[in-house]
Amino acid sequence: MRTVANTSSRTLRLLSLLQARRHWPGGELADRLGVSPRTLRRDVDRLRELGYPVDATSGPDGGYRLAAGASLPPLALDDEEAVALAVALQGAASGSEGADGADGAAEPALRALAKVVQVMPPRLRRRVEALSAASVRAPWAAAAGPDPAVLLTVAQACRDAERLALAYTAADGARTERSVEPHGLVRLGRRWYVVVWDLGRGDWRTLRVDRVRDAAARGGRFRPRELPGPDAAAVVERSIRTAPALHAVTAVLHCSADEARSRLGGWAHVEPLAAQDDGGPPPQRCRLLMSTEDLDWAAFALVRARCDVSDVEPAALREHLATWVSRLSPP
Amino acid sequence: MRTVANTSSRTLRLLSLLQARRHWPGGELADRLGVSPRTLRRDVDRLRELGYPVDATSGPDGGYRLAAGASLPPLALDDEEAVALAVALQGAASGSEGADGADGAAEPALRALAKVVQVMPPRLRRRVEALSAASVRAPWAAAAGPDPAVLLTVAQACRDAERLALAYTAADGARTERSVEPHGLVRLGRRWYVVVWDLGRGDWRTLRVDRVRDAAARGGRFRPRELPGPDAAAVVERSIRTAPALHAVTAVLHCSADEARSRLGGWAHVEPLAAQDDGGPPPQRCRLLMSTEDLDWAAFALVRARCDVSDVEPAALREHLATWVSRLSPP
DNA sequence: CGATCGCGGACGAGAAGTGACCGCAACCCC
DNA sequence: GGGGTTGCGGTCACTTCTCGTCCGCGATCG
């Protein structure tokens, strides 16, 4: 077992043990830590003083358990959990969610990911890479997000003020190798941007992270310069001229609003339509409202509703549907 | 600041600091911890003895940094990071990935999630719930996975051997309230199953987690019984009679294999087809191969390829496409 | 070369941690 | 209801660790 007989080490180990299993008999804990039960009680007290609420129950089958406290204790994860965590965070950070807003969690996810990989042993890092390479990316998300590895490298370099060498493909397709000082990472809409001081050009630039390749920290640290704006987000906002074209989609679905909602799963707004006043039993109708950047998604949502559709707007989506029909029609 | 002047508390804080930023000058660290530089060095030593490799560089611009070690140190996350982490793990655990296998990470993700929420302060837990409720579920995933909250409750109860009260909707639609002893959680294909001892019936049952509602730990712990099989996975496997019908989809895409791959993003297998020997310049063709449970996905993949499609198999998918066409055709 | 920073030994005052007691209270099973 | 199990916390004496202040050494950068 471990040879460290330190008090703080033992406290840390106790914390891990309490996280690994919910319920521990006191005797077993004392045994594992190699101390007397009395000292274990003192250790538990110490944890409580540190703010981690440890519940205890007496009687046979009694023991200790770690409860939810005021602050988050350090998480002791095993290898598999850490790998799963890194993969999940990669997905969340570079993910294709947040079309309608609703997740402000991408940036904290990225920070957490940076913390994890910084201390992750190389063998685990390899497993993460293998797994995230093997994990299938659904077709609708294939071109959506940036490479998680690049995103992470950039985020770390920003946090640690380290110079970065990277290859950038500009909007016109020109590829350049650049050496930059990254100052801030900003998520705008569905894209990540990084504000950098371009060492070759001696000026500020805003780069789209999904156009960056082969980012690598060059080791050297730099002293942050003053940004040409109040913060990185403002710089990006200003440098974005062409906002991504959002399509406001509406359509009438020939089913009840509840049915449509259950099939679309909150991805689109659905509101019931008043029955038409034509005498007969009014057919169920509802109106679908969504806004998206990708007409394929909109079209897919329409089909997913599993009912007839009419009054589709905008015209571009109607054309899109016509293309689908012509492609899918049997020759 | 903090009033705890304890040594172990300080060691923990030092660990957090080292995780929060990559590079720290020793003086600043000593300052923040409120100790002399000499004591800081001793603290760093302590961390090293605990197995955390702390690199140090001397000279001006020197300082400490936490390197990757042999094992993963406890992660010190702040509130936002913890919330992002929980949301990401929920997605990974209940997620709709893994259709083709390729992610064995769901189960460790669930374990990690259980650890996190167990110690998560209530205010953070509320934020996680709010965020995951607000986060849009794409239509193709709406009905796919089980409720993450239920999944988590079940996983915790399995781990901690706690009795569970739940409402179950059987395959025939009958709803029953049950009290069970959960013994194992198994992911098979895309579904989660839980092997339980049903207290009301006095027998083993295999429940589909996506059919469980209102799962709540009833507090009481139980002594695990011997499973009616070598392990939980075997029990589930045996109790599954009707395997989910997988559709083996093939089609010919009228574009190059590379184009198709880049558009489908590895979600389907694509292989080039030999040019036909008809004299003229051979058009680019490739064959698409995929297996899915949901024909909507398959159809969507076909459109997503952005080219003409022919020789679609199976017949069910052709019918599916015909339905799409009729629905989408302008009236 | 000198300034800056990390390294680590020595020392002494003070503060802990530790185990072995003890009696007490809660809880479960018989 | 009683007995066994388990956690709680006080006390005491002994040991150990912690901490700040010295000091000289070596590495690194400008």
XYZ file of C-alpha atoms (C1' of nucleotides) in Angstrom:
722
model
C 0.000 0.000 0.000
C 1.077 3.555 0.347
C 3.961 4.440 2.518
C 2.959 8.031 3.164
C 1.815 8.299 6.704
C 1.045 11.961 6.576
C -2.034 13.468 8.119
C -3.087 15.545 5.149
C -2.439 12.666 2.819
C -4.690 10.539 4.932
C -7.387 13.179 4.906
C -7.241 13.265 1.144
C -7.450 9.522 0.943
C -10.405 9.504 3.268
C -12.122 11.959 0.982
C -11.519 9.714 -2.015
C -12.797 6.689 -0.198
C -15.947 8.507 0.807
C -16.532 9.464 -2.793
C -15.935 6.018 -4.184
C -18.676 4.384 -2.203
C -21.631 5.946 -0.534
C -21.628 4.012 2.663
C -18.630 2.990 4.741
C -18.487 1.293 8.112
C -16.141 3.183 10.348
C -14.045 0.163 11.189
C -13.271 -0.547 7.568
C -12.262 3.035 6.938
C -9.949 3.038 9.935
C -8.479 -0.195 8.704
C -7.825 1.087 5.218
C -6.208 4.230 6.459
C -4.138 2.316 8.962
C -5.195 4.265 11.997
C -7.200 3.633 15.111
C -10.957 4.239 15.062
C -10.467 7.198 17.330
C -8.187 8.858 14.847
C -10.623 8.109 12.087
C -13.288 9.981 13.987
C -10.900 12.880 14.302
C -10.230 12.732 10.578
C -13.922 12.841 9.864
C -14.147 15.836 12.147
C -11.367 17.450 10.199
C -13.245 16.934 6.961
C -16.324 18.458 8.525
C -14.318 21.463 9.610
C -13.098 21.798 6.040
C -16.703 22.086 4.958
C -17.419 18.594 3.708
C -20.533 17.341 5.440
C -20.055 13.747 6.466
C -23.190 12.078 7.728
C -22.890 9.310 10.260
C -25.378 6.735 11.411
C -24.954 4.551 14.420
C -26.103 1.097 15.256
C -25.264 -2.050 13.349
C -25.048 -1.218 9.687
C -24.048 2.253 10.700
C -21.204 4.154 9.167
C -20.224 7.280 7.308
C -21.390 8.853 4.118
C -20.468 12.000 2.281
C -23.426 14.305 1.802
C -23.934 17.325 -0.374
C -22.281 20.342 1.102
C -21.878 24.007 0.606
C -18.996 23.671 -1.785
C -17.739 21.035 -4.110
C -14.968 18.850 -2.748
C -12.180 17.816 -5.074
C -13.361 14.925 -7.175
C -11.416 11.726 -7.008
C -12.036 9.918 -10.257
C -10.618 6.661 -11.466
C -9.108 6.168 -14.901
C -12.209 5.102 -16.748
C -14.273 7.854 -15.240
C -11.702 10.431 -16.180
C -11.646 9.245 -19.761
C -15.424 9.267 -19.979
C -15.408 12.713 -18.474
C -12.929 14.076 -20.974
C -14.839 12.638 -23.893
C -18.122 14.008 -22.620
C -16.606 17.432 -22.035
C -15.103 17.463 -25.503
C -18.513 16.845 -26.895
C -20.082 19.532 -24.768
C -17.440 22.128 -25.537
C -17.282 21.698 -29.267
C -20.781 20.377 -29.491
C -23.454 21.255 -31.914
C -25.910 22.263 -29.261
C -26.919 25.725 -28.389
C -28.550 26.552 -31.683
C -31.262 28.332 -29.786
C -28.922 29.483 -27.079
C -29.878 27.603 -23.907
C -26.445 26.272 -23.154
C -24.021 28.689 -21.679
C -22.127 25.680 -20.474
C -19.681 25.363 -23.334
C -17.076 27.702 -21.924
C -16.993 26.244 -18.398
C -16.904 22.807 -19.971
C -13.813 23.849 -21.833
C -12.188 25.172 -18.678
C -12.920 21.951 -16.857
C -11.550 19.963 -19.767
C -8.343 21.953 -19.654
C -7.961 21.144 -15.988
C -8.499 17.469 -16.558
C -6.131 16.968 -19.443
C -3.438 19.023 -17.780
C -3.048 16.475 -15.049
C -4.068 13.437 -17.017
C -1.415 10.761 -17.418
C -0.339 10.222 -21.016
C -1.812 6.755 -21.211
C -5.239 8.152 -20.384
C -4.796 10.969 -22.831
C -4.155 8.423 -25.544
C -7.328 6.608 -24.634
C -9.302 9.809 -24.859
C -7.915 10.510 -28.288
C -8.659 7.013 -29.486
C -12.160 7.105 -28.145
C -13.078 10.490 -29.486
C -11.659 9.534 -32.862
C -13.706 6.377 -32.912
C -16.875 7.946 -31.663
C -19.215 8.523 -34.518
C -20.194 12.023 -35.315
C -23.718 12.203 -36.560
C -24.022 13.580 -40.086
C -25.802 16.726 -38.965
C -22.946 17.548 -36.641
C -20.107 16.495 -38.867
C -19.138 19.935 -40.028
C -20.586 21.830 -37.111
C -17.990 22.165 -34.414
C -14.262 22.707 -34.374
C -11.804 19.947 -33.685
C -11.982 19.423 -29.918
C -8.248 18.905 -29.675
C -7.521 22.216 -31.381
C -10.114 23.968 -29.281
C -8.547 22.613 -26.146
C -5.028 23.573 -27.137
C -6.168 27.093 -27.888
C -8.070 27.352 -24.626
C -5.066 26.230 -22.636
C -2.788 28.639 -24.425
C -5.166 31.501 -23.679
C -5.392 30.586 -20.033
C -1.673 30.177 -19.616
C -0.542 32.998 -21.902
C 1.540 30.751 -24.104
C 2.523 31.401 -27.680
C 0.876 29.279 -30.302
C 1.922 28.053 -33.728
C -0.936 27.134 -35.999
C -2.070 26.745 -39.588
C -5.022 28.867 -40.599
C -7.302 28.573 -43.572
C -8.737 31.972 -44.314
C -12.208 32.494 -45.691
C -10.818 32.647 -49.213
C -9.133 29.287 -48.793
C -5.585 30.597 -48.434
C -3.596 28.562 -45.914
C -0.997 30.299 -43.805
C 1.275 29.300 -40.946
C 1.087 31.733 -38.082
C 2.683 32.377 -34.764
C 0.310 34.120 -32.409
C -0.293 35.214 -28.846
C -3.818 34.078 -27.970
C -5.698 36.484 -25.717
C -9.240 35.234 -25.509
C -11.618 32.568 -26.646
C -15.196 33.558 -27.421
C -18.209 31.529 -28.403
C -20.589 33.413 -30.622
C -23.620 31.682 -31.960
C -22.399 28.223 -32.736
C -18.800 29.133 -33.479
C -15.653 29.580 -31.461
C -13.381 32.535 -32.155
C -10.006 33.348 -30.712
C -8.602 36.840 -30.439
C -4.872 36.777 -31.096
C -1.948 39.097 -31.535
C -0.431 37.926 -34.792
C 3.345 38.035 -34.328
C 4.081 37.878 -38.045
C 1.768 40.751 -38.905
C 2.214 42.729 -35.713
C -1.500 43.266 -35.370
C -4.653 41.892 -33.815
C -6.608 39.204 -35.610
C -9.776 37.255 -34.903
C -9.547 33.624 -35.979
C -12.298 31.082 -36.341
C -11.208 28.046 -34.363
C -12.781 25.569 -36.783
C -10.425 26.928 -39.430
C -7.360 26.325 -37.314
C -5.223 23.250 -37.826
C -2.174 21.875 -36.096
C -2.268 24.253 -33.168
C 0.653 23.645 -30.838
C 1.939 25.586 -27.877
C 5.454 26.783 -28.608
C 6.399 26.817 -24.960
C 7.183 30.485 -24.653
C 5.023 32.564 -22.408
C 4.080 36.118 -23.198
C 2.943 39.145 -21.299
C -0.670 39.923 -22.273
C -1.125 43.095 -24.284
C -4.001 45.468 -23.899
C -6.907 44.327 -26.019
C -8.247 46.682 -28.686
C -11.589 46.695 -26.914
C -13.201 46.245 -23.493
C -12.978 42.457 -23.700
C -12.406 39.626 -26.115
C -16.097 39.154 -26.801
C -16.413 42.768 -27.888
C -13.425 42.424 -30.181
C -14.917 39.388 -31.853
C -18.317 40.980 -32.125
C -16.825 43.982 -33.820
C -14.735 41.978 -36.219
C -17.633 39.833 -37.336
C -19.136 41.510 -40.308
C -21.264 38.799 -41.770
C -23.522 37.292 -39.156
C -24.471 33.712 -39.929
C -27.658 33.814 -41.901
C -30.453 32.546 -39.705
C -33.500 31.183 -41.342
C -36.791 31.824 -39.587
C -38.824 28.783 -40.424
C -42.570 28.467 -40.095
C -44.941 25.792 -41.284
C -48.349 24.345 -40.589
C -48.380 20.768 -39.343
C -51.451 18.665 -39.841
C -51.531 17.184 -36.401
C -52.195 18.303 -32.852
C -49.722 20.559 -31.116
C -49.142 17.968 -28.409
C -48.275 15.295 -30.928
C -45.891 17.600 -32.688
C -44.229 18.626 -29.446
C -43.704 15.072 -28.349
C -42.138 14.195 -31.687
C -39.995 17.265 -32.002
C -38.880 17.202 -28.405
C -38.756 20.884 -27.779
C -36.472 21.543 -30.663
C -39.005 23.779 -32.284
C -41.756 25.913 -30.902
C -45.201 24.560 -31.645
C -48.441 26.392 -31.070
C -51.950 25.142 -31.751
C -53.968 26.695 -34.526
C -57.602 27.610 -34.096
C -59.926 25.209 -35.877
C -61.182 26.454 -39.191
C -64.812 27.404 -39.296
C -65.931 25.204 -42.137
C -68.645 23.212 -40.443
C -67.120 19.751 -40.553
C -65.087 18.204 -37.739
C -62.054 20.482 -37.606
C -58.804 18.722 -38.445
C -56.006 19.149 -35.943
C -53.531 21.771 -37.019
C -50.611 23.517 -35.401
C -47.963 25.991 -36.321
C -44.267 25.232 -36.125
C -41.756 27.982 -35.467
C -38.014 27.507 -35.431
C -34.896 29.319 -36.383
C -31.880 27.534 -37.719
C -28.760 28.049 -39.687
C -29.020 24.803 -41.582
C -31.998 24.110 -43.771
C -31.308 20.386 -43.666
C -32.172 20.419 -39.986
C -35.367 22.300 -40.603
C -36.396 19.896 -43.314
C -35.589 16.963 -41.102
C -37.706 18.402 -38.324
C -40.612 18.686 -40.723
C -40.381 15.031 -41.659
C -39.850 14.015 -38.093
C -43.244 15.405 -37.218
C -44.728 12.465 -39.117
C -47.645 14.303 -40.580
C -48.554 16.380 -43.578
C -47.053 19.805 -43.850
C -48.160 22.953 -45.599
C -47.507 26.697 -45.750
C -43.778 26.258 -45.438
C -41.716 29.430 -45.114
C -39.234 30.716 -46.185
C -39.048 30.067 -49.890
C -35.510 28.786 -49.539
C -36.767 25.944 -47.396
C -39.446 25.113 -49.971
C -36.735 24.893 -52.601
C -34.705 22.774 -50.254
C -37.597 20.394 -49.821
C -38.080 20.219 -53.552
C -34.446 19.202 -53.908
C -34.918 16.484 -51.334
C -37.980 15.210 -53.140
C -36.222 15.086 -56.463
C -33.247 13.314 -54.946
C -35.299 10.779 -53.115
C -37.886 10.090 -55.775
C -37.316 6.741 -57.399
C -35.757 7.268 -60.800
C -10.732 34.810 3.144
C -10.817 31.430 4.769
C -10.352 31.131 8.443
C -9.184 27.519 8.423
C -5.477 27.622 8.950
C -5.085 23.900 8.770
C -2.263 22.218 6.938
C -4.380 19.788 4.975
C -6.764 22.520 4.037
C -3.868 24.532 2.713
C -2.552 21.573 0.769
C -5.945 21.189 -0.829
C -6.042 24.856 -1.697
C -2.580 24.669 -3.207
C -3.764 21.821 -5.370
C -6.709 23.866 -6.591
C -4.504 26.806 -7.361
C -2.119 24.660 -9.341
C -5.020 23.284 -11.328
C -6.587 26.634 -11.980
C -3.593 28.108 -13.742
C -0.707 26.364 -15.364
C 2.120 28.551 -14.187
C 2.553 30.124 -10.786
C 5.450 32.107 -9.377
C 6.328 30.747 -5.978
C 6.013 34.091 -4.275
C 2.464 34.573 -5.387
C 1.467 31.126 -4.230
C 3.004 31.702 -0.813
C 1.166 34.997 -0.662
C -2.193 33.518 -1.496
C -1.820 30.744 0.997
C -0.647 33.133 3.657
C 2.570 31.343 4.466
C 6.237 31.953 4.055
C 7.992 30.840 0.896
C 9.805 28.203 2.862
C 6.536 26.653 3.965
C 5.272 26.803 0.426
C 8.244 24.755 -0.667
C 7.410 22.272 2.022
C 3.813 22.158 0.834
C 4.962 21.498 -2.682
C 7.106 18.727 -1.338
C 4.107 17.312 0.398
C 2.161 17.276 -2.832
C 5.044 15.532 -4.544
C 5.096 12.906 -1.840
C 1.397 12.401 -2.425
C 2.188 11.574 -6.017
C 1.359 14.800 -7.783
C 4.265 15.770 -9.980
C 4.895 19.464 -9.542
C 7.474 20.807 -11.961
C 9.532 23.772 -10.921
C 11.695 26.066 -12.994
C 14.171 28.465 -11.543
C 15.479 31.767 -12.670
C 13.415 34.848 -13.365
C 10.033 33.835 -14.726
C 10.433 30.583 -12.847
C 7.713 29.000 -10.809
C 5.625 25.911 -10.295
C 3.386 23.958 -12.540
C 1.382 20.815 -12.145
C 2.424 18.184 -14.660
C 0.811 15.007 -15.807
C 1.578 12.228 -13.433
C 1.121 8.549 -13.026
C -2.343 8.873 -11.585
C -5.064 11.395 -11.654
C -5.122 13.856 -8.771
C -8.450 14.919 -7.337
C -9.990 17.568 -9.515
C -10.782 20.873 -7.938
C -13.598 22.331 -9.966
C -15.477 25.541 -9.461
C -19.246 25.793 -9.563
C -19.649 26.537 -13.227
C -17.278 23.803 -14.243
C -19.077 21.299 -12.078
C -22.399 22.184 -13.621
C -21.014 21.932 -17.128
C -19.482 18.636 -16.218
C -22.711 17.208 -14.889
C -24.628 18.295 -17.949
C -22.025 16.855 -20.277
C -21.974 13.579 -18.397
C -25.734 13.347 -18.455
C -25.598 13.670 -22.187
C -22.879 11.088 -22.509
C -24.563 8.576 -20.244
C -28.035 8.724 -21.641
C -26.880 9.836 -25.015
C -27.958 8.569 -28.360
C -24.484 7.657 -29.436
C -23.095 4.216 -29.641
C -25.382 2.976 -32.371
C -22.413 1.300 -33.977
C -20.796 0.493 -30.675
C -17.662 2.648 -30.430
C -18.463 4.188 -27.086
C -17.968 2.025 -24.096
C -17.814 5.217 -22.119
C -21.432 5.429 -21.114
C -21.135 3.346 -18.000
C -18.052 5.069 -16.558
C -19.692 8.369 -17.385
C -22.616 7.335 -15.279
C -20.357 6.375 -12.410
C -18.570 9.690 -12.553
C -21.876 11.492 -12.672
C -23.007 9.661 -9.581
C -19.899 10.818 -7.761
C -20.397 14.387 -8.763
C -24.035 14.764 -7.871
C -23.563 12.965 -4.597
C -21.424 15.774 -3.285
C -22.916 18.592 -5.293
C -24.515 21.391 -3.291
C -28.263 21.689 -3.856
C -27.981 25.052 -5.549
C -25.720 23.555 -8.187
C -27.998 20.572 -8.583
C -30.841 22.915 -9.320
C -28.767 24.633 -11.955
C -27.973 21.327 -13.587
C -31.642 20.418 -13.691
C -32.586 23.764 -15.122
C -29.900 23.610 -17.743
C -30.566 20.095 -18.859
C -34.276 20.829 -19.003
C -33.651 23.909 -21.091
C -31.117 22.285 -23.338
C -32.782 21.372 -26.551
C -32.960 17.751 -27.443
C -32.684 17.322 -31.148
C -35.706 15.662 -32.692
C -33.790 12.558 -33.657
C -32.772 12.023 -30.069
C -36.018 13.044 -28.430
C -37.300 9.562 -27.738
C -33.969 7.797 -27.794
C -32.486 7.827 -24.329
C -33.939 7.450 -20.886
C -34.459 10.365 -18.561
C -30.964 11.186 -17.223
C -32.322 11.877 -13.766
C -33.978 8.478 -13.556
C -30.908 6.793 -14.952
C -28.767 8.460 -12.347
C -31.054 7.569 -9.472
C -31.074 3.958 -10.566
C -27.314 3.882 -10.954
C -26.779 5.305 -7.492
C -29.210 2.846 -5.967
C -27.395 -0.031 -7.652
C -24.032 1.175 -6.438
C -25.183 1.748 -2.901
C -27.575 -1.199 -2.622
C -30.557 0.938 -1.744
C -34.185 0.042 -2.237
C -36.013 1.887 -4.954
C -39.639 2.857 -5.472
C -40.601 3.474 -9.058
C -43.421 3.529 -11.555
C -43.027 1.220 -14.507
C -44.843 1.173 -17.801
C -44.747 -2.332 -19.171
C -44.564 -3.110 -22.854
C -48.330 -3.473 -22.993
C -48.821 -0.024 -21.516
C -49.850 -1.153 -18.047
C -48.478 1.155 -15.338
C -47.506 -0.305 -12.023
C -45.878 1.022 -8.881
C -43.067 -1.180 -7.726
C -40.647 -1.494 -4.891
C -37.427 -3.141 -5.990
C -33.872 -3.954 -5.034
C -31.711 -2.914 -7.981
C -28.759 -5.205 -8.607
C -27.186 -4.102 -11.831
C -27.410 -1.622 -14.662
C -26.616 -2.815 -18.157
C -26.408 -1.015 -21.439
C -27.354 -3.175 -24.373
C -27.424 -1.684 -27.807
C -28.830 1.733 -27.228
C -30.919 0.932 -24.194
C -30.319 0.784 -20.488
C -31.723 -2.116 -18.492
C -31.725 -2.675 -14.771
C -31.856 -6.062 -13.126
C -33.979 -5.900 -9.987
C -35.435 -8.115 -7.330
C -39.091 -7.145 -7.343
C -40.191 -7.060 -3.716
C -43.883 -7.197 -4.543
C -43.569 -10.237 -6.798
C -40.721 -11.889 -4.974
C -38.869 -12.564 -8.198
C -36.245 -11.190 -10.539
C -37.238 -8.739 -13.231
C -35.427 -6.876 -15.976
C -36.714 -3.347 -16.461
C -36.068 -0.950 -19.284
C -34.871 2.273 -17.705
C -36.574 4.476 -20.300
C -39.886 3.007 -19.117
C -39.220 3.914 -15.502
C -40.720 7.026 -13.982
C -40.484 8.660 -10.588
C -37.639 6.516 -9.334
C -36.751 7.439 -5.767
C -34.463 5.796 -3.264
C -36.506 4.693 -0.292
C -33.582 4.977 2.051
C -33.361 1.379 3.162
C -30.296 -0.566 2.225
C -30.439 -4.216 1.301
C -28.070 -7.130 1.238
C -27.452 -8.130 -2.388
C -28.909 -11.476 -3.396
C -27.262 -13.915 -5.679
C -28.099 -13.088 -9.273
C -29.840 -15.709 -11.391
C -26.871 -15.694 -13.730
C -23.129 -15.039 -13.851
C -23.613 -11.288 -14.000
C -26.219 -8.629 -14.655
C -25.374 -8.383 -18.338
C -26.020 -12.073 -18.814
C -29.341 -11.791 -17.037
C -30.435 -8.974 -19.273
C -29.206 -10.710 -22.368
C -31.192 -13.795 -21.498
C -34.345 -11.912 -20.671
C -34.316 -9.997 -23.928
C -36.325 -11.981 -26.373
C -36.980 -9.452 -29.077
C -33.792 -7.830 -30.182
C -34.335 -4.344 -31.546
C -34.860 -4.684 -35.256
C -31.788 -3.370 -36.978
C -32.102 -2.238 -40.525
C -29.130 -2.926 -42.741
C -29.188 -0.038 -45.154
C -27.351 0.124 -48.449
C -27.590 2.613 -51.255
C -25.620 3.943 -54.165
C -24.645 7.593 -53.926
C -23.922 9.542 -57.087
C -20.836 11.239 -55.844
C -17.278 10.336 -54.927
C -16.601 8.323 -51.826
C -14.513 11.122 -50.374
C -17.275 13.654 -50.779
C -19.759 11.329 -49.174
C -17.435 10.626 -46.289
C -16.819 14.251 -45.578
C -20.540 14.965 -45.582
C -21.572 11.977 -43.558
C -18.757 12.330 -41.085
C -18.022 8.697 -40.447
C -21.566 7.966 -39.472
C -21.919 5.497 -42.313
C -19.433 3.357 -44.097
C -18.755 4.497 -47.619
C -16.830 2.581 -50.219
C -16.048 3.617 -53.792
C -17.685 1.777 -56.643
C -15.773 0.725 -59.735
C -16.588 2.871 -62.740
C -19.006 1.303 -65.122
C -17.594 0.173 -68.410
C -19.848 2.082 -70.741
C -17.299 4.091 -72.694
C -18.151 7.600 -71.538
C -16.424 9.426 -68.668
C -17.412 7.337 -65.693
C -19.571 9.214 -63.205
C -18.461 9.093 -59.603
C -20.349 6.525 -57.605
C -19.997 5.019 -54.164
C -21.840 2.616 -51.963
C -23.200 3.557 -48.572
C -23.521 0.968 -45.822
C -25.030 1.610 -42.471
C -27.127 -0.121 -39.859
C -29.656 1.702 -37.813
C -32.734 1.184 -35.746
C -34.499 4.260 -36.989
C -35.288 4.677 -40.647
C -35.658 8.411 -40.242
C -31.951 8.608 -39.516
C -31.097 6.555 -42.529
C -33.241 8.712 -44.747
C -31.705 11.828 -43.325
C -28.232 10.499 -43.986
C -29.193 9.927 -47.601
C -30.298 13.511 -48.061
C -27.346 14.793 -46.154
C -25.067 13.332 -48.782
C -26.305 16.080 -51.097
C -26.353 13.989 -54.228
C -28.619 11.670 -56.134
C -29.337 8.300 -54.638
C -30.324 4.984 -56.145
C -30.549 1.291 -55.342
C -31.835 1.907 -51.859
C -32.244 -1.134 -49.645
C -34.166 -2.382 -47.719
C -37.650 -1.997 -49.138
C -38.869 -0.540 -45.867
C -36.526 2.385 -46.342
C -37.798 2.900 -49.881
C -41.328 3.068 -48.522
C -40.123 5.436 -45.869
C -38.642 7.696 -48.496
C -41.838 7.569 -50.489
C -43.717 8.724 -47.402
C -41.297 11.600 -46.986
C -41.731 12.593 -50.565
C -45.488 12.558 -50.368
C -45.439 14.585 -47.182
C -43.031 17.148 -48.460
C -44.417 17.520 -51.957
C -46.291 20.768 -52.343
C -50.021 20.058 -52.267
C 28.181 39.229 -14.272
C 24.274 40.031 -11.344
C 19.502 39.619 -10.297
C 15.947 36.487 -9.573
C 14.125 32.460 -8.194
C 13.854 27.665 -6.522
C 16.333 24.071 -3.230
C 17.092 22.328 1.019
C 19.563 21.890 5.674
C 19.397 23.391 10.627
C 17.175 24.935 14.751
C 13.854 25.889 18.368
C 9.245 27.161 19.921
C 4.929 25.882 19.515
C 1.085 23.260 17.964
C -0.790 19.499 16.243
C -1.695 14.584 15.958
C -2.120 9.968 18.049
C -3.554 5.917 20.682
C -5.569 4.194 24.835
C -8.720 4.727 27.844
C -13.543 5.828 29.444
C -18.797 6.394 29.679
C -22.736 7.669 26.694
C -26.288 7.467 23.072
C -28.428 5.694 18.940
C -29.896 1.831 16.430
C -30.948 -3.075 14.835
C -31.972 -7.841 15.638
C -33.441 -11.431 18.463
C -37.089 -5.265 26.125
C -32.251 -6.658 26.165
C -27.830 -7.309 24.130
C -24.684 -6.337 20.580
C -22.893 -3.094 17.382
C -21.647 1.351 16.059
C -20.632 6.216 16.398
C -19.489 10.368 19.838
C -16.514 12.862 22.388
C -13.745 13.879 26.638
C -9.124 13.327 28.846
C -4.210 12.427 29.170
C 0.508 11.651 28.050
C 3.605 11.039 24.485
C 5.194 11.795 19.938
C 5.482 14.053 15.814
C 4.919 17.563 12.746
C 4.697 22.369 11.469
C 6.468 26.862 10.820
C 9.418 30.906 10.409
C 13.955 32.408 10.249
C 18.346 31.817 9.274
C 21.858 30.346 5.736
C 24.536 28.988 1.423
C 23.915 26.654 -3.201
C 22.642 26.189 -8.074
C 20.007 27.169 -12.224
C 18.371 30.493 -15.496
C 17.804 34.834 -18.015
C 19.095 39.358 -19.560
